[in-house]
CSV table of C-alpha atoms in Angstrom, one decimal:
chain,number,residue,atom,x,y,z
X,267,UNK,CA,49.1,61.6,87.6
X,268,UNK,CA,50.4,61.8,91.1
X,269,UNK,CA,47.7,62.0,94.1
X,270,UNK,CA,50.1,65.3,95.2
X,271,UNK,CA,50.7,67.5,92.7
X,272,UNK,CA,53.7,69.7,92.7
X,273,UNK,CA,54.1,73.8,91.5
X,274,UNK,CA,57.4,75.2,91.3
X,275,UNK,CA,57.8,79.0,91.0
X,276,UNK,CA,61.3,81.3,91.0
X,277,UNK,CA,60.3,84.1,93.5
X,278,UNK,CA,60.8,87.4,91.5
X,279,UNK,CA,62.2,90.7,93.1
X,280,UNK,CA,58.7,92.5,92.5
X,281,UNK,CA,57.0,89.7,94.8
X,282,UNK,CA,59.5,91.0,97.9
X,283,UNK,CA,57.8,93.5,100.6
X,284,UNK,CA,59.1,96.6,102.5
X,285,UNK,CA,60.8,94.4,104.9
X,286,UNK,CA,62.6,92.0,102.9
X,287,UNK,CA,60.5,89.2,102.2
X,288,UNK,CA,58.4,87.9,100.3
X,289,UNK,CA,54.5,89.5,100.5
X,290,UNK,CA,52.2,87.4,102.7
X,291,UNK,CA,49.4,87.4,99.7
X,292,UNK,CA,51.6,85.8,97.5
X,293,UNK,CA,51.9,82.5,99.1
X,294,UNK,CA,47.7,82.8,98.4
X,295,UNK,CA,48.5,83.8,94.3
X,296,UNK,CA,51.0,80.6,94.6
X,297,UNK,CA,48.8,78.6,96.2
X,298,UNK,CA,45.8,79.7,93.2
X,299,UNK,CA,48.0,79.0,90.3
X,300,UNK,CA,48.9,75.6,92.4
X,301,UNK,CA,45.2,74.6,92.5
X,302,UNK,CA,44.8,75.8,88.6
X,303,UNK,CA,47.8,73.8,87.4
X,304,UNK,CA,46.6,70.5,89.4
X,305,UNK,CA,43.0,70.9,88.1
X,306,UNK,CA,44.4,71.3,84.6
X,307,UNK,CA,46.7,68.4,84.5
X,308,UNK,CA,43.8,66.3,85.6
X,309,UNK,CA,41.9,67.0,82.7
X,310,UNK,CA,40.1,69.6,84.2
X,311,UNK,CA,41.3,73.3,82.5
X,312,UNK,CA,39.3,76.2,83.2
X,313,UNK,CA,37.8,75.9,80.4
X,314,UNK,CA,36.4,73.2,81.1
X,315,UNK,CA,34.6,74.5,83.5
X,316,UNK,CA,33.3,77.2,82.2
X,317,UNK,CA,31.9,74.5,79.2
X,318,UNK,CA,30.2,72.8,81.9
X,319,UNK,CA,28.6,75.9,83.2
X,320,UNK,CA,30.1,75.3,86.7
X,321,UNK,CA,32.9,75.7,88.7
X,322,UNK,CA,34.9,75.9,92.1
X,323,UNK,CA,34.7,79.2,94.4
X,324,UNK,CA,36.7,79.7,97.4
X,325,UNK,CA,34.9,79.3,100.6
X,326,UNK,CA,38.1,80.3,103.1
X,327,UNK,CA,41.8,80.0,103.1
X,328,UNK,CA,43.9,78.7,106.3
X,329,UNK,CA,47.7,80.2,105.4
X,330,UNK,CA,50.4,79.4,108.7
X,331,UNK,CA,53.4,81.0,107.8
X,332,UNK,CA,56.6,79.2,109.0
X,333,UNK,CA,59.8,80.6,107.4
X,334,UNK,CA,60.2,83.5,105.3
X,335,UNK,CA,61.0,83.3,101.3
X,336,UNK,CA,62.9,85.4,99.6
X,337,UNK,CA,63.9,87.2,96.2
X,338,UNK,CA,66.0,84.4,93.9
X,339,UNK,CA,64.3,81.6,96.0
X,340,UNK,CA,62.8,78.6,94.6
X,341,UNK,CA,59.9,77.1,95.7
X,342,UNK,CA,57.6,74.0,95.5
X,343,UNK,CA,54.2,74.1,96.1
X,344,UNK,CA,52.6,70.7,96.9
X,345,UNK,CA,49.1,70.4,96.7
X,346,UNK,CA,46.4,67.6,97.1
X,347,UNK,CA,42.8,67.1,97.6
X,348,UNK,CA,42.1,65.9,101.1
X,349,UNK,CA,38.4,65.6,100.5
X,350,UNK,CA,35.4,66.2,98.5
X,351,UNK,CA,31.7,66.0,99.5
X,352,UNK,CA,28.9,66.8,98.0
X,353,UNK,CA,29.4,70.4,96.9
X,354,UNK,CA,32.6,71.3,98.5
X,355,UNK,CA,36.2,70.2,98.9
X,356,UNK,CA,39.3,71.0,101.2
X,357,UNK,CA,42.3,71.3,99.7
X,358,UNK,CA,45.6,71.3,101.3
X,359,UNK,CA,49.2,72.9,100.6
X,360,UNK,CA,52.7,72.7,101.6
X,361,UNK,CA,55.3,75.4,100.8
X,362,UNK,CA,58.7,74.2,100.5
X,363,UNK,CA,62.0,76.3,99.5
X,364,UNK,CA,63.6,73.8,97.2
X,365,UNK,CA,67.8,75.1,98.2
X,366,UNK,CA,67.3,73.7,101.8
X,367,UNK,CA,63.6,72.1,102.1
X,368,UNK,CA,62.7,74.3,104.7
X,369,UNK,CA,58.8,74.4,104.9
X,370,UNK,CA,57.8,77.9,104.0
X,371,UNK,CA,53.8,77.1,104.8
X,372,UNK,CA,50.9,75.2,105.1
X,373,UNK,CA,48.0,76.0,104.1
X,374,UNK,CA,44.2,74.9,102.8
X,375,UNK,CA,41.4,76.1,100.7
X,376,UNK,CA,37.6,75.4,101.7
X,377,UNK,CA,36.3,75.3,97.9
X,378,UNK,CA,32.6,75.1,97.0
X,379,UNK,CA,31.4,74.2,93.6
X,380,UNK,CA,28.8,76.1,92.0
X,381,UNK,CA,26.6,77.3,88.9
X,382,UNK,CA,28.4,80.3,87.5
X,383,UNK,CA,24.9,81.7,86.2
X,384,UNK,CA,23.8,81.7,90.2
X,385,UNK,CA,26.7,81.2,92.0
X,386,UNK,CA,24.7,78.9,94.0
X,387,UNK,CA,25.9,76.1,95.4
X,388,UNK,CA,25.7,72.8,93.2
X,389,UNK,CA,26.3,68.8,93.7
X,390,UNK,CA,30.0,68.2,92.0
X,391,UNK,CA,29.5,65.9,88.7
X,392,UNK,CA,30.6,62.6,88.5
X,393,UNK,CA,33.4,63.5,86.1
X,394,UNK,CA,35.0,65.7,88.4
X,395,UNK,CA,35.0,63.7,91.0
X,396,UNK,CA,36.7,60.9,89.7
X,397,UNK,CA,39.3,62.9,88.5
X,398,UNK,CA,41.0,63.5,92.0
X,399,UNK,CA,42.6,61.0,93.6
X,400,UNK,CA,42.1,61.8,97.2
X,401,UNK,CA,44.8,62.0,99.6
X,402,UNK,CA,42.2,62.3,103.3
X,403,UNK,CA,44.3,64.0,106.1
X,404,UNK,CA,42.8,62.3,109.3
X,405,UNK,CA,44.6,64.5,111.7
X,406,UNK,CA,43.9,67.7,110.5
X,407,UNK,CA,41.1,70.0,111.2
X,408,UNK,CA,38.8,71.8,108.8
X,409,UNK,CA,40.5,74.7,107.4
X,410,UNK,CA,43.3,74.2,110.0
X,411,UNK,CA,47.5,73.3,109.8
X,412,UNK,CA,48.7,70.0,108.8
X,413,UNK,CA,51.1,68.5,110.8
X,414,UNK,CA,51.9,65.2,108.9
X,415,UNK,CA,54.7,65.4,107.1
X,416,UNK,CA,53.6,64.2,103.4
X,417,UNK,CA,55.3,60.8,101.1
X,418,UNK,CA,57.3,62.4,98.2
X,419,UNK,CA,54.9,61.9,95.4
């Protein structure tokens, strides 16, 4: 499986706001079932997860919006782990409109893994560890932009 995974989604007309374009909250809903999808096709489902009694919670988002999407548009979300640590992880997104490869967004998620009985914070197994290749983004910021444009996977 690819280090940078990659979401595709057909932006529907109910996903369109009062001024034309697509709604600001769902790049965020893309950028979930982006995560989701990845975590899934690397063996780890949500069920999974939920066997193992623990899981990933958001900690913060980082969204910069760059060009508007809109109804009929197709889009690719890429998305990679840049790094995991003890019980968290960033990981990072790019938004792409497939027509013309404009860059919609960047983006990236401050997760931390947890206990779902607590929801306190807890060391990341093994297991799930080794199942994300890391892709480490040296020039970025916690929770900020990327700037580097990404290898096609």
């Amino acid at each position: 499986m690819p280090a940078i995974f990659e979401y595709r989604h057909q932006v529907t007309a109910d996903e369109i706001d009062g001024v034309g374009h697509v709604n600001n909250i769902e790049y965020l809903r893309w950028m979930q079932q982006a995560a989701v999808a990845h975590s899934t096709a690397q063996g780890w489902p949500s069920k999974a997860y939920h066997e193992l009694g623990q899981g990933w919670v958001v900690r913060s988002h980082f969204i910069e919006y760059l060009v508007p999407a809109f109804s009929g548009d197709e889009i690719v979300v890429r998305t990679w782990v840049a790094d995991m640590k003890r019980v968290t992880s960033m990981r990072r997104y790019e938004l792409l409109r497939m027509a013309d490869g404009k860059q919609l967004a960047t983006a990236s998620t401050n997760w931390a893994f947890v206990k779902f009985a607590t929801l306190q914070p807890c060391r990341v197994p093994a297991e799930v560890l080794q199942a994300f290749e890391l892709v480490p983004d040296a020039n970025s910021r916690e929770c900020g932009p990327i700037r580097a444009k990404l290898p096609d996977p």
